[in-house]
PDB file of N, CA and C in Angstrom:
ATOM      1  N   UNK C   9     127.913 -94.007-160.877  1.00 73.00           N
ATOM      2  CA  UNK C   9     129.225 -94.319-160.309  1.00 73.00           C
ATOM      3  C   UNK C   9     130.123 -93.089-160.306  1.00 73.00           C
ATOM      4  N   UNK C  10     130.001 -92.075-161.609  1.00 73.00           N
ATOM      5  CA  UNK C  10     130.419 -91.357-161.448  1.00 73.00           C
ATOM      6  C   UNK C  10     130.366 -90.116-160.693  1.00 73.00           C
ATOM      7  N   UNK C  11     129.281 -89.573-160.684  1.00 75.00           N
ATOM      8  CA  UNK C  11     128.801 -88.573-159.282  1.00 75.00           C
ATOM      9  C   UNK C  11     129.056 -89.168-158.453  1.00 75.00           C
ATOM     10  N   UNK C  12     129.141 -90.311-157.564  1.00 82.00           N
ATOM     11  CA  UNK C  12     129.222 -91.226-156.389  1.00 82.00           C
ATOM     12  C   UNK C  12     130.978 -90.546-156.020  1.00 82.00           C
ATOM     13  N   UNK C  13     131.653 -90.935-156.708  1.00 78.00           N
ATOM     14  CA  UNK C  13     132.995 -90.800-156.799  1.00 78.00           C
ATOM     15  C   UNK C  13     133.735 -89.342-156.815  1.00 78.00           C
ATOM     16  N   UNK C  14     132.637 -88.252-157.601  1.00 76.00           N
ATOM     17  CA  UNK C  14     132.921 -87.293-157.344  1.00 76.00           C
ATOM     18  C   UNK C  14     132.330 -86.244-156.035  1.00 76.00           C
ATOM     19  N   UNK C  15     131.648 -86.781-155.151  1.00 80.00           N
ATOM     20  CA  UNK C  15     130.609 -86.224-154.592  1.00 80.00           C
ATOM     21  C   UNK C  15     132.032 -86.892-153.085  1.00 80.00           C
ATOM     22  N   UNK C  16     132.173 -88.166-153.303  1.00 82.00           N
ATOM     23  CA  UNK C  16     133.300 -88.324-152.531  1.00 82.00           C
ATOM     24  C   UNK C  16     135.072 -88.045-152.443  1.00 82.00           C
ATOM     25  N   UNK C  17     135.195 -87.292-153.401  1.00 82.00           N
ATOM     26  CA  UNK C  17     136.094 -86.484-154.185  1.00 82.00           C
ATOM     27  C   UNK C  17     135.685 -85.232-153.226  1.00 82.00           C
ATOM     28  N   UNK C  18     134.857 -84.554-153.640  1.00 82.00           N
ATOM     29  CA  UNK C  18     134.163 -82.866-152.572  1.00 82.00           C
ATOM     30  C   UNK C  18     134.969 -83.204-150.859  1.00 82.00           C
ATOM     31  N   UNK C  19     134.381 -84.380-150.770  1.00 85.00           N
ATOM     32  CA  UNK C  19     133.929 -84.700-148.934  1.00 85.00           C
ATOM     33  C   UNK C  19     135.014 -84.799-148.508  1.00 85.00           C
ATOM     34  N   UNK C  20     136.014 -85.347-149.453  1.00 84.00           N
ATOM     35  CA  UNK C  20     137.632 -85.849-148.824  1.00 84.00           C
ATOM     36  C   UNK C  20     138.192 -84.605-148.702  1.00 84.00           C
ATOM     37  N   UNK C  21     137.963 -83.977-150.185  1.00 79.00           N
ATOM     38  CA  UNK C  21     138.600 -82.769-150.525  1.00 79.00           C
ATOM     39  C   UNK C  21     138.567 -81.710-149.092  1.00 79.00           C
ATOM     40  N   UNK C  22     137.473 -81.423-148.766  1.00 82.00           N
ATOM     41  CA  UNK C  22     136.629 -80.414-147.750  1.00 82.00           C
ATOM     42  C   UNK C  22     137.167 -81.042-146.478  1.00 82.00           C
ATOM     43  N   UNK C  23     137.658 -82.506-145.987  1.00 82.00           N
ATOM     44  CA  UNK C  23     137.874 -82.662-144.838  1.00 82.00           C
ATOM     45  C   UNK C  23     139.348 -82.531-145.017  1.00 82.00           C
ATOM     46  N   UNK C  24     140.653 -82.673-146.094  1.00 79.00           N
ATOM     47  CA  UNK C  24     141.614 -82.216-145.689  1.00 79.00           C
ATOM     48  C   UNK C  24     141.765 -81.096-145.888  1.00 79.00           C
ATOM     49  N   UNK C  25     140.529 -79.915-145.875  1.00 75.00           N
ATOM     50  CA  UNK C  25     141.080 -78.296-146.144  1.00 75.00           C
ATOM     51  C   UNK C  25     140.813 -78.130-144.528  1.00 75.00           C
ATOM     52  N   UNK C  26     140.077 -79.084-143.924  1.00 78.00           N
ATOM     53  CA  UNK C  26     139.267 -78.729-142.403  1.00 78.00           C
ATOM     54  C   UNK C  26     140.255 -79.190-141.492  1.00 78.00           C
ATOM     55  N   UNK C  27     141.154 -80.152-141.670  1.00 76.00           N
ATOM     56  CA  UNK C  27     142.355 -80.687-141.502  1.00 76.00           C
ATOM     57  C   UNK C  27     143.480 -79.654-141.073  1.00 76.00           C
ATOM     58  N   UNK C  28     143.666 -78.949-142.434  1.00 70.00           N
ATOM     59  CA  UNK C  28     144.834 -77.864-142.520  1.00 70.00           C
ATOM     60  C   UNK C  28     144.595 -76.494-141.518  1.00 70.00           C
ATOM     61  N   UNK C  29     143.282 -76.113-141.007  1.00 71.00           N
ATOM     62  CA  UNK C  29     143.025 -75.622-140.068  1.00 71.00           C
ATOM     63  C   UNK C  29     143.840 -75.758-138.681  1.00 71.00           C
ATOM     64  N   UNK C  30     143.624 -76.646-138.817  1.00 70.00           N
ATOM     65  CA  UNK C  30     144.038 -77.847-136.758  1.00 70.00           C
ATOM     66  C   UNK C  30     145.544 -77.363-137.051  1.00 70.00           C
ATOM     67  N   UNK C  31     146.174 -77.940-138.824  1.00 65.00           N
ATOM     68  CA  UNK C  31     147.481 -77.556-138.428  1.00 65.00           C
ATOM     69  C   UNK C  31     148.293 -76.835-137.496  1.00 65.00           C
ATOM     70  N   UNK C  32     149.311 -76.873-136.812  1.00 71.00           N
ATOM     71  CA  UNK C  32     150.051 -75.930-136.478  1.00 71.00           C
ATOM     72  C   UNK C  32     151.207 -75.196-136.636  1.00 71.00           C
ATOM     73  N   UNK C  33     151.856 -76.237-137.407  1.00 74.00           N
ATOM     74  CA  UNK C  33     153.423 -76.232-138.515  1.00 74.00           C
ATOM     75  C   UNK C  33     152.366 -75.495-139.613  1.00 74.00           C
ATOM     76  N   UNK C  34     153.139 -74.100-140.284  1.00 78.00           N
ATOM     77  CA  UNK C  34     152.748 -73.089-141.735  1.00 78.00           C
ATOM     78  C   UNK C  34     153.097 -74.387-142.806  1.00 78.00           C
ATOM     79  N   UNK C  35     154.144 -74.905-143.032  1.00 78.00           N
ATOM     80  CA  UNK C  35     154.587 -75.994-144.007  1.00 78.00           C
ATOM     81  C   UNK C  35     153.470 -76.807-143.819  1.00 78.00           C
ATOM     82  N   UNK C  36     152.951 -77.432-142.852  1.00 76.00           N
ATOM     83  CA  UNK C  36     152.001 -78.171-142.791  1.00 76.00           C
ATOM     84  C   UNK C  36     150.677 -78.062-142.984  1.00 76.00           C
ATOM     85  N   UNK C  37     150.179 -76.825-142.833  1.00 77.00           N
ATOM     86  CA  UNK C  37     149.127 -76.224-143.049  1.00 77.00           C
ATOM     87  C   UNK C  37     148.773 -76.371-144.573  1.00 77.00           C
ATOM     88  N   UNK C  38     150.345 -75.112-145.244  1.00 81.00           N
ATOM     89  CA  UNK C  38     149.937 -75.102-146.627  1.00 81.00           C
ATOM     90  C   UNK C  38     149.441 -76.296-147.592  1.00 81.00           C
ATOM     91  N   UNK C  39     150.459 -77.474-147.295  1.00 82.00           N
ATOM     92  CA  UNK C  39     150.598 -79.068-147.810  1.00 82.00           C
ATOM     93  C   UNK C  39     148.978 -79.248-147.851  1.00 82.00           C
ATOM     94  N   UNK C  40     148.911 -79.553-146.550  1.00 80.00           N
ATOM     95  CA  UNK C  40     147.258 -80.221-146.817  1.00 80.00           C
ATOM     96  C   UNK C  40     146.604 -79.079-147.354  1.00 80.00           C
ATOM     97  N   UNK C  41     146.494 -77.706-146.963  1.00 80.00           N
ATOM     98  CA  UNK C  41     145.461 -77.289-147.924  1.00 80.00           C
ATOM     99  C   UNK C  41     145.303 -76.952-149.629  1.00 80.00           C
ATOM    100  N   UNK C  42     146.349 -77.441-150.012  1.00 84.00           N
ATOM    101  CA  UNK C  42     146.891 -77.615-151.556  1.00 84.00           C
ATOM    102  C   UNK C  42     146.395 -78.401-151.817  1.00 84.00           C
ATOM    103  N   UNK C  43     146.553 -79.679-151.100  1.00 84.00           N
ATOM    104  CA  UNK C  43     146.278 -81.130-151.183  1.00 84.00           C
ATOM    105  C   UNK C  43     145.024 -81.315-151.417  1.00 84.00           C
ATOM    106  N   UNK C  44     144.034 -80.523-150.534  1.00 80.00           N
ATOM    107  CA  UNK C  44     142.830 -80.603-150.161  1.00 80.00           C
ATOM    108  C   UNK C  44     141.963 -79.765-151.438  1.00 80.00           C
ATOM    109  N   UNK C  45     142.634 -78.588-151.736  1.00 84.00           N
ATOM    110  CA  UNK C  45     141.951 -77.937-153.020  1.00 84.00           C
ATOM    111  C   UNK C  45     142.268 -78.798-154.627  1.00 84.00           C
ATOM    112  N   UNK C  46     143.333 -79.501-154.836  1.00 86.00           N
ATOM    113  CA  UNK C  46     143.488 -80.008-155.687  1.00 86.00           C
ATOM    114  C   UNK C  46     142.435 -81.355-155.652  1.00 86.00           C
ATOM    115  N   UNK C  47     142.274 -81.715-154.853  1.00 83.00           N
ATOM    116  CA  UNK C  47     140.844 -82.790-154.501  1.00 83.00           C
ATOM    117  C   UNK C  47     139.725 -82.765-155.135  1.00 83.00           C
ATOM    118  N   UNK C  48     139.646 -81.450-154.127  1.00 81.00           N
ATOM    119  CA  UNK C  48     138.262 -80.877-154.244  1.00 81.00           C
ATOM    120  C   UNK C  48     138.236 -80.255-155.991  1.00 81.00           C
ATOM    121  N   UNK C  49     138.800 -79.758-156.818  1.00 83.00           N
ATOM    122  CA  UNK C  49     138.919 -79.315-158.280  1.00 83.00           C
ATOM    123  C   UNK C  49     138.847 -80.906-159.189  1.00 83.00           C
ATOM    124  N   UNK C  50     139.865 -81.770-158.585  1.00 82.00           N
ATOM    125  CA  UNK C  50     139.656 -83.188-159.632  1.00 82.00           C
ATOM    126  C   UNK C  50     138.042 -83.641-159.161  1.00 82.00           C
ATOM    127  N   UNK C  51     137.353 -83.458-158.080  1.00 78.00           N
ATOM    128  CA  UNK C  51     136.132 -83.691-158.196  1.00 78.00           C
ATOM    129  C   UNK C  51     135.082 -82.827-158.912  1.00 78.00           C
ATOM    130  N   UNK C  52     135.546 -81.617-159.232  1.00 79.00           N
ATOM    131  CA  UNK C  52     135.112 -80.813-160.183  1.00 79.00           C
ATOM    132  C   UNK C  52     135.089 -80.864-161.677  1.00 79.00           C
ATOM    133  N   UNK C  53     136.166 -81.716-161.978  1.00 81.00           N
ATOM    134  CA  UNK C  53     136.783 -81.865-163.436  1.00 81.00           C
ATOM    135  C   UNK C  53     135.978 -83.345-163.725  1.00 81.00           C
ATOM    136  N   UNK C  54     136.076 -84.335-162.442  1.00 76.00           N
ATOM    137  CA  UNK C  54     135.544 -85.597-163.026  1.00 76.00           C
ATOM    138  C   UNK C  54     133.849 -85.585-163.488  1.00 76.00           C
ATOM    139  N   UNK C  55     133.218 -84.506-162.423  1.00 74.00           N
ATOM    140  CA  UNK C  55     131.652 -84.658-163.014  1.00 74.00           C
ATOM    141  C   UNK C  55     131.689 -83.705-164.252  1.00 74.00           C
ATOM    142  N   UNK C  56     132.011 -82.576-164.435  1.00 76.00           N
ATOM    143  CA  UNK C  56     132.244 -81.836-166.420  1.00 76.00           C
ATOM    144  C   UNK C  56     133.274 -82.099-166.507  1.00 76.00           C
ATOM    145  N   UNK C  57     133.413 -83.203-167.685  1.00 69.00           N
ATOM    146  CA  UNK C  57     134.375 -83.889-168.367  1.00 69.00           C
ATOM    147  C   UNK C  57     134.694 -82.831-169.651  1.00 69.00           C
ATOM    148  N   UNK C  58     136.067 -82.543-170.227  1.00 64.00           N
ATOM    149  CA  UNK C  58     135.845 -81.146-171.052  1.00 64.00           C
ATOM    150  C   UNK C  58     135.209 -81.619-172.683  1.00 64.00           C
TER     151      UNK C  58
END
Protein backbone atom coordinates (compact mmCIF):
# COMPACT_ATOMS: atom_id res chain seq x y z
CA UNK A 1 0.00 0.00 0.00
CA UNK A 2 2.73 1.88 0.72
CA UNK A 3 4.94 1.93 -2.48
CA UNK A 4 1.45 2.04 -4.32
CA UNK A 5 0.95 5.50 -2.78
CA UNK A 6 4.31 6.57 -3.17
CA UNK A 7 4.96 5.52 -6.71
CA UNK A 8 1.64 7.68 -7.17
CA UNK A 9 3.11 10.47 -5.17
CA UNK A 10 6.34 10.42 -8.17
CA UNK A 11 3.51 10.41 -11.11
CA UNK A 12 1.43 13.36 -9.69
CA UNK A 13 4.52 14.94 -8.56
CA UNK A 14 6.23 14.67 -12.32
CA UNK A 15 2.88 15.67 -14.01
CA UNK A 16 2.56 19.00 -12.08
CA UNK A 17 6.38 19.83 -12.80
CA UNK A 18 5.21 18.92 -16.71
CA UNK A 19 2.30 21.21 -16.02
CA UNK A 20 4.52 24.23 -14.94
CA UNK A 21 6.19 23.99 -18.33
CA UNK A 22 2.79 24.88 -20.46
CA UNK A 23 2.69 27.70 -17.85
CA UNK A 24 2.79 31.06 -19.16
CA UNK A 25 2.30 33.51 -16.10
CA UNK A 26 6.41 33.28 -14.16
CA UNK A 27 4.07 33.35 -10.77
CA UNK A 28 2.40 30.52 -12.21
CA UNK A 29 5.02 28.57 -13.42
CA UNK A 30 7.03 28.86 -10.17
CA UNK A 31 3.68 27.74 -7.90
CA UNK A 32 3.21 24.55 -9.65
CA UNK A 33 6.71 23.72 -9.96
CA UNK A 34 7.27 24.04 -6.09
CA UNK A 35 4.15 22.30 -5.78
CA UNK A 36 5.20 19.62 -8.00
CA UNK A 37 8.82 19.12 -6.34
CA UNK A 38 7.45 19.12 -2.90
CA UNK A 39 5.25 16.02 -4.19
CA UNK A 40 7.59 14.44 -5.75
CA UNK A 41 10.19 14.64 -2.24
CA UNK A 42 6.97 13.59 0.18
CA UNK A 43 6.98 10.57 -2.19
CA UNK A 44 10.52 10.21 -1.43
CA UNK A 45 10.23 10.57 2.35
CA UNK A 46 7.07 8.20 2.47
CA UNK A 47 8.96 5.03 0.92
CA UNK A 48 12.51 5.78 3.53
CA UNK A 49 10.74 6.50 6.52
CA UNK A 50 13.73 8.18 8.79
Amino acid sequence: MQIILSILMFIVGIAVMTVSFKAKKELVYYLTLSIGVIIFFAGIFVIFPK
